[in-house]
Amino acid sequence: MLTCKEASVLATKAMDGKLTFRERSGLRLHIMMCGLCRRYVRDMKRLREAIRNAGPIVSPMMPESFRLSAKSRERIGRILKEHSEESR
Amino acid sequence: MAHSLSRPSEWLGLYGDILYRYGYARLRDRDAAEDLVQETLIAALKAKDNYAGQASERTWLIGILKHKIIDHFRKTAKEPSQEYDDGLAGADEDEFFDERGNWQHDVSSWSKPDKSLEQTQFFEVLQRCIDCLPPRLAQLFVLREIDGIDTEEICGAMTITPNNFWVMMSRARVQLRHCLDLNWFNA
């Protein structure tokens, strides 16, 4: 019988569709008998669904207050200018 | 609808912060994220004649950035890296499983009608929970679940084995779920 810790790793592998036959039956058996793992698997699938359905809301994932510093902005601007002059 | 490009001299002002945030959320490293903004805009400058106008300018630039991010992982993975091994050996998971491998915490049901996973606020909490993960786990979770990059591609770029990947992803999920439980479902 798998431990819950082992089952949680197999559940992640299952979400990639990569379980072997043996692993799949082990995970099924465990989930049948363990309510906490059953809930875990269900919740993780719901989380994946929610992220997929949300689309761009969850990207780029950093608050708007997170910005380039003035110094780096200036440096990047300068380098870009050099490059655009070269490509002319 | 065909899109057209604005002037390259405006890109930094229009998209610099967006690209920076996007890169940082995946690299968890300010310097590296800044470098990628620069590399992305230089690459865009070289490629601007090939812009076909199918995607918006922003989507086009983020598409270039995504390639740069994978390249970045490919390059840094070649340098000997101890961090992944440390990530695997870490004892942080003992917080979630006892010595016999059983769950340490009972978790609440995620089926409360007023706490749906579709609300905008849920994603704000999810984002904060991702930010609390160890940086490597946050990276893997974002690349796999939010950017939808294949496990094979991530493993190839980062030179980790699929088995290590699943162990780390599993750890990320267990921690995220605990964080969401505390900060969303029981908040």
GROMACS .gro file of C-alpha atoms in nm:
model
  275
    1MET     CA    1   0.000   0.000   0.000
    2LEU     CA    2   0.131   0.343  -0.098
    3THR     CA    3   0.180   0.617   0.159
    4CYS     CA    4  -0.004   0.945   0.106
    5LYS     CA    5   0.328   1.110   0.027
    6GLU     CA    6   0.400   0.857  -0.250
    7ALA     CA    7   0.043   0.886  -0.376
    8SER     CA    8   0.075   1.265  -0.403
    9VAL     CA    9   0.381   1.229  -0.631
   10LEU     CA   10   0.201   0.973  -0.846
   11ALA     CA   11  -0.098   1.205  -0.866
   12THR     CA   12   0.127   1.470  -1.018
   13LYS     CA   13   0.276   1.216  -1.259
   14ALA     CA   14  -0.080   1.115  -1.349
   15MET     CA   15  -0.161   1.477  -1.437
   16ASP     CA   16   0.113   1.449  -1.701
   17GLY     CA   17  -0.042   1.123  -1.820
   18LYS     CA   18   0.275   0.927  -1.751
   19LEU     CA   19   0.182   0.657  -1.502
   20THR     CA   20   0.281   0.297  -1.568
   21PHE     CA   21   0.011   0.034  -1.540
   22ARG     CA   22   0.137  -0.072  -1.199
   23GLU     CA   23   0.152   0.285  -1.068
   24ARG     CA   24  -0.197   0.356  -1.193
   25SER     CA   25  -0.348   0.059  -1.012
   26GLY     CA   26  -0.154   0.148  -0.697
   27LEU     CA   27  -0.281   0.504  -0.704
   28ARG     CA   28  -0.638   0.394  -0.772
   29LEU     CA   29  -0.636   0.155  -0.482
   30HIS     CA   30  -0.492   0.417  -0.250
   31ILE     CA   31  -0.744   0.681  -0.353
   32MET     CA   32  -1.030   0.440  -0.308
   33MET     CA   33  -0.936   0.398   0.055
   34CYS     CA   34  -0.804   0.742   0.143
   35GLY     CA   35  -1.044   1.035   0.158
   36LEU     CA   36  -0.771   1.297   0.205
   37CYS     CA   37  -0.587   1.189  -0.108
   38ARG     CA   38  -0.913   1.167  -0.299
   39ARG     CA   39  -0.979   1.527  -0.206
   40TYR     CA   40  -0.621   1.626  -0.290
   41VAL     CA   41  -0.642   1.481  -0.639
   42ARG     CA   42  -0.979   1.642  -0.703
   43ASP     CA   43  -0.863   1.983  -0.578
   44MET     CA   44  -0.546   1.978  -0.789
   45LYS     CA   45  -0.746   1.898  -1.102
   46ARG     CA   46  -0.982   2.184  -1.021
   47LEU     CA   47  -0.688   2.418  -0.973
   48ARG     CA   48  -0.545   2.321  -1.312
   49GLU     CA   49  -0.885   2.373  -1.475
   50ALA     CA   50  -0.930   2.712  -1.310
   51ILE     CA   51  -0.587   2.830  -1.428
   52ARG     CA   52  -0.650   2.709  -1.784
   53ASN     CA   53  -0.990   2.872  -1.800
   54ALA     CA   54  -0.864   3.201  -1.659
   55GLY     CA   55  -0.628   3.256  -1.951
   56PRO     CA   56  -0.426   3.575  -1.938
   57ILE     CA   57  -0.553   3.685  -1.593
   58VAL     CA   58  -0.289   3.472  -1.430
   59SER     CA   59  -0.009   3.601  -1.646
   60PRO     CA   60   0.238   3.775  -1.600
   61MET     CA   61   0.183   3.708  -1.233
   62MET     CA   62   0.362   4.002  -1.074
   63PRO     CA   63   0.198   4.312  -0.925
   64GLU     CA   64   0.200   4.628  -1.134
   65SER     CA   65   0.416   4.799  -0.878
   66PHE     CA   66   0.693   4.567  -0.988
   67ARG     CA   67   0.884   4.767  -1.247
   68LEU     CA   68   1.221   4.812  -1.410
   69SER     CA   69   1.440   5.048  -1.211
   70ALA     CA   70   1.514   5.386  -1.367
   71LYS     CA   71   1.878   5.290  -1.394
   72SER     CA   72   1.821   4.969  -1.588
   73ARG     CA   73   1.558   5.135  -1.802
   74GLU     CA   74   1.814   5.393  -1.902
   75ARG     CA   75   2.081   5.131  -1.967
   76ILE     CA   76   1.850   4.916  -2.180
   77GLY     CA   77   1.729   5.224  -2.368
   78ARG     CA   78   2.085   5.322  -2.450
   79ILE     CA   79   2.178   4.974  -2.574
   80LEU     CA   80   1.864   4.953  -2.786
   81LYS     CA   81   1.942   5.286  -2.941
   82GLU     CA   82   2.289   5.167  -3.037
   83HIS     CA   83   2.138   4.856  -3.190
   84SER     CA   84   1.875   5.042  -3.388
   85GLU     CA   85   2.140   5.276  -3.527
   86GLU     CA   86   2.350   4.978  -3.632
   87SER     CA   87   2.063   4.814  -3.809
   88ARG     CA   88   1.992   5.120  -4.014
   89MET     CA   89  -0.741   4.190  -3.792
   90ALA     CA   90  -0.383   4.272  -3.883
   91HIS     CA   91  -0.178   4.445  -3.619
   92SER     CA   92   0.100   4.687  -3.686
   93LEU     CA   93   0.408   4.770  -3.487
   94SER     CA   94   0.471   5.090  -3.301
   95ARG     CA   95   0.810   5.253  -3.329
   96PRO     CA   96   1.090   5.045  -3.171
   97SER     CA   97   1.199   5.347  -2.968
   98GLU     CA   98   0.862   5.326  -2.788
   99TRP     CA   99   0.881   4.956  -2.702
  100LEU     CA  100   1.076   4.998  -2.381
  101GLY     CA  101   0.827   5.250  -2.250
  102LEU     CA  102   0.523   5.054  -2.359
  103TYR     CA  103   0.630   4.699  -2.275
  104GLY     CA  104   0.946   4.717  -2.063
  105ASP     CA  105   0.765   4.664  -1.733
  106ILE     CA  106   0.531   4.398  -1.871
  107LEU     CA  107   0.823   4.197  -2.006
  108TYR     CA  108   1.015   4.248  -1.685
  109ARG     CA  109   0.729   4.121  -1.469
  110TYR     CA  110   0.671   3.829  -1.698
  111GLY     CA  111   1.039   3.734  -1.691
  112TYR     CA  112   1.075   3.783  -1.319
  113ALA     CA  113   0.773   3.566  -1.243
  114ARG     CA  114   0.954   3.284  -1.422
  115LEU     CA  115   1.320   3.340  -1.338
  116ARG     CA  116   1.284   3.476  -0.984
  117ASP     CA  117   1.599   3.680  -1.043
  118ARG     CA  118   1.591   4.056  -1.099
  119ASP     CA  119   1.919   4.085  -1.289
  120ALA     CA  120   1.840   3.795  -1.518
  121ALA     CA  121   1.490   3.932  -1.581
  122GLU     CA  122   1.637   4.272  -1.678
  123ASP     CA  123   1.885   4.107  -1.913
  124LEU     CA  124   1.603   3.920  -2.080
  125VAL     CA  125   1.406   4.241  -2.138
  126GLN     CA  126   1.710   4.377  -2.317
  127GLU     CA  127   1.772   4.060  -2.518
  128THR     CA  128   1.406   4.036  -2.614
  129LEU     CA  129   1.389   4.392  -2.741
  130ILE     CA  130   1.715   4.353  -2.936
  131ALA     CA  131   1.584   4.032  -3.093
  132ALA     CA  132   1.258   4.209  -3.174
  133LEU     CA  133   1.449   4.490  -3.341
  134LYS     CA  134   1.625   4.238  -3.565
  135ALA     CA  135   1.304   4.051  -3.639
  136LYS     CA  136   1.069   4.344  -3.690
  137ASP     CA  137   1.062   4.306  -4.067
  138ASN     CA  138   0.928   3.955  -4.023
  139TYR     CA  139   0.640   4.062  -3.801
  140ALA     CA  140   0.332   3.938  -3.982
  141GLY     CA  141   0.072   4.121  -3.776
  142GLN     CA  142  -0.122   3.811  -3.671
  143ALA     CA  143  -0.052   3.859  -3.303
  144SER     CA  144  -0.070   4.184  -3.113
  145GLU     CA  145   0.260   4.358  -3.058
  146ARG     CA  146   0.252   4.263  -2.691
  147THR     CA  147   0.184   3.895  -2.764
  148TRP     CA  148   0.459   3.898  -3.025
  149LEU     CA  149   0.712   4.039  -2.777
  150ILE     CA  150   0.608   3.795  -2.504
  151GLY     CA  151   0.647   3.513  -2.756
  152ILE     CA  152   1.008   3.621  -2.814
  153LEU     CA  153   1.061   3.648  -2.438
  154LYS     CA  154   0.933   3.292  -2.384
  155HIS     CA  155   1.205   3.159  -2.613
  156LYS     CA  156   1.463   3.367  -2.428
  157ILE     CA  157   1.343   3.223  -2.098
  158ILE     CA  158   1.384   2.864  -2.216
  159ASP     CA  159   1.728   2.957  -2.360
  160HIS     CA  160   1.820   3.107  -2.027
  161PHE     CA  161   1.736   2.783  -1.846
  162ARG     CA  162   1.926   2.582  -2.102
  163LYS     CA  163   2.236   2.797  -2.050
  164THR     CA  164   2.227   2.807  -1.673
  165ALA     CA  165   2.150   2.435  -1.645
  166LYS     CA  166   2.488   2.363  -1.806
  167GLU     CA  167   2.662   2.527  -1.517
  168PRO     CA  168   2.688   2.285  -1.228
  169SER     CA  169   2.389   2.359  -1.013
  170GLN     CA  170   2.349   2.240  -0.660
  171GLU     CA  171   2.012   2.401  -0.612
  172TYR     CA  172   1.797   2.127  -0.761
  173ASP     CA  173   1.961   1.863  -0.549
  174ASP     CA  174   1.917   2.080  -0.245
  175GLY     CA  175   1.557   2.127  -0.341
  176LEU     CA  176   1.510   1.752  -0.344
  177ALA     CA  177   1.691   1.684  -0.021
  178GLY     CA  178   1.517   1.962   0.166
  179ALA     CA  179   1.325   1.872   0.478
  180ASP     CA  180   1.053   2.129   0.406
  181GLU     CA  181   0.800   1.862   0.313
  182ASP     CA  182   0.804   1.722   0.665
  183GLU     CA  183   0.575   2.008   0.739
  184PHE     CA  184   0.311   1.837   0.526
  185PHE     CA  185   0.367   1.463   0.579
  186ASP     CA  186   0.453   1.275   0.897
  187GLU     CA  187   0.734   1.018   0.919
  188ARG     CA  188   0.503   0.744   0.795
  189GLY     CA  189   0.408   0.947   0.489
  190ASN     CA  190   0.059   1.044   0.605
  191TRP     CA  191  -0.089   1.392   0.564
  192GLN     CA  192  -0.015   1.614   0.861
  193HIS     CA  193  -0.307   1.850   0.811
  194ASP     CA  194  -0.667   1.791   0.748
  195VAL     CA  195  -0.778   2.030   0.476
  196SER     CA  196  -1.108   2.195   0.427
  197SER     CA  197  -1.335   2.121   0.138
  198TRP     CA  198  -1.276   2.340  -0.166
  199SER     CA  199  -1.645   2.344  -0.247
  200LYS     CA  200  -1.763   2.655  -0.069
  201PRO     CA  201  -1.994   2.847  -0.300
  202ASP     CA  202  -1.868   3.188  -0.189
  203LYS     CA  203  -1.505   3.086  -0.248
  204SER     CA  204  -1.497   2.991  -0.611
  205LEU     CA  205  -1.182   2.933  -0.809
  206GLU     CA  206  -1.312   3.159  -1.084
  207GLN     CA  207  -1.299   3.486  -0.893
  208THR     CA  208  -1.035   3.740  -0.978
  209GLN     CA  209  -0.936   3.761  -0.610
  210PHE     CA  210  -0.864   3.390  -0.610
  211PHE     CA  211  -0.588   3.448  -0.864
  212GLU     CA  212  -0.441   3.724  -0.653
  213VAL     CA  213  -0.419   3.484  -0.360
  214LEU     CA  214  -0.281   3.212  -0.588
  215GLN     CA  215  -0.014   3.453  -0.704
  216ARG     CA  216   0.089   3.536  -0.348
  217CYS     CA  217   0.103   3.166  -0.266
  218ILE     CA  218   0.324   3.100  -0.569
  219ASP     CA  219   0.550   3.384  -0.455
  220CYS     CA  220   0.588   3.209  -0.118
  221LEU     CA  221   0.714   2.883  -0.272
  222PRO     CA  222   1.088   2.815  -0.280
  223PRO     CA  223   1.203   2.989  -0.602
  224ARG     CA  224   1.278   2.668  -0.794
  225LEU     CA  225   0.939   2.523  -0.719
  226ALA     CA  226   0.770   2.848  -0.817
  227GLN     CA  227   0.957   2.843  -1.148
  228LEU     CA  228   0.854   2.489  -1.231
  229PHE     CA  229   0.492   2.547  -1.136
  230VAL     CA  230   0.461   2.863  -1.347
  231LEU     CA  231   0.631   2.711  -1.652
  232ARG     CA  232   0.425   2.394  -1.641
  233GLU     CA  233   0.082   2.506  -1.521
  234ILE     CA  234   0.057   2.867  -1.630
  235ASP     CA  235   0.266   2.874  -1.946
  236GLY     CA  236   0.166   2.518  -2.035
  237ILE     CA  237   0.516   2.412  -2.138
  238ASP     CA  238   0.560   2.034  -2.173
  239THR     CA  239   0.730   1.844  -1.895
  240GLU     CA  240   0.979   1.704  -2.150
  241GLU     CA  241   1.079   2.051  -2.265
  242ILE     CA  242   1.122   2.183  -1.911
  243CYS     CA  243   1.327   1.879  -1.809
  244GLY     CA  244   1.540   1.912  -2.123
  245ALA     CA  245   1.611   2.280  -2.072
  246MET     CA  246   1.682   2.245  -1.702
  247THR     CA  247   1.857   1.908  -1.726
  248ILE     CA  248   1.651   1.741  -1.461
  249THR     CA  249   1.502   1.395  -1.483
  250PRO     CA  250   1.125   1.356  -1.515
  251ASN     CA  251   1.116   1.175  -1.182
  252ASN     CA  252   1.282   1.467  -1.005
  253PHE     CA  253   1.046   1.699  -1.186
  254TRP     CA  254   0.738   1.515  -1.056
  255VAL     CA  255   0.874   1.507  -0.704
  256MET     CA  256   0.933   1.884  -0.712
  257MET     CA  257   0.601   1.961  -0.881
  258SER     CA  258   0.426   1.750  -0.625
  259ARG     CA  259   0.595   1.943  -0.349
  260ALA     CA  260   0.491   2.269  -0.512
  261ARG     CA  261   0.129   2.151  -0.531
  262VAL     CA  262   0.117   2.030  -0.172
  263GLN     CA  263   0.255   2.363  -0.048
  264LEU     CA  264   0.029   2.569  -0.271
  265ARG     CA  265  -0.274   2.382  -0.160
  266HIS     CA  266  -0.192   2.438   0.203
  267CYS     CA  267  -0.136   2.809   0.138
  268LEU     CA  268  -0.464   2.839  -0.057
  269ASP     CA  269  -0.645   2.656   0.216
  270LEU     CA  270  -0.528   2.906   0.478
  271ASN     CA  271  -0.555   3.221   0.269
  272TRP     CA  272  -0.856   3.159   0.050
  273PHE     CA  273  -1.083   2.876   0.154
  274ASN     CA  274  -1.055   2.951   0.524
  275ALA     CA  275  -0.976   3.320   0.505
   0.00000   0.00000   0.00000
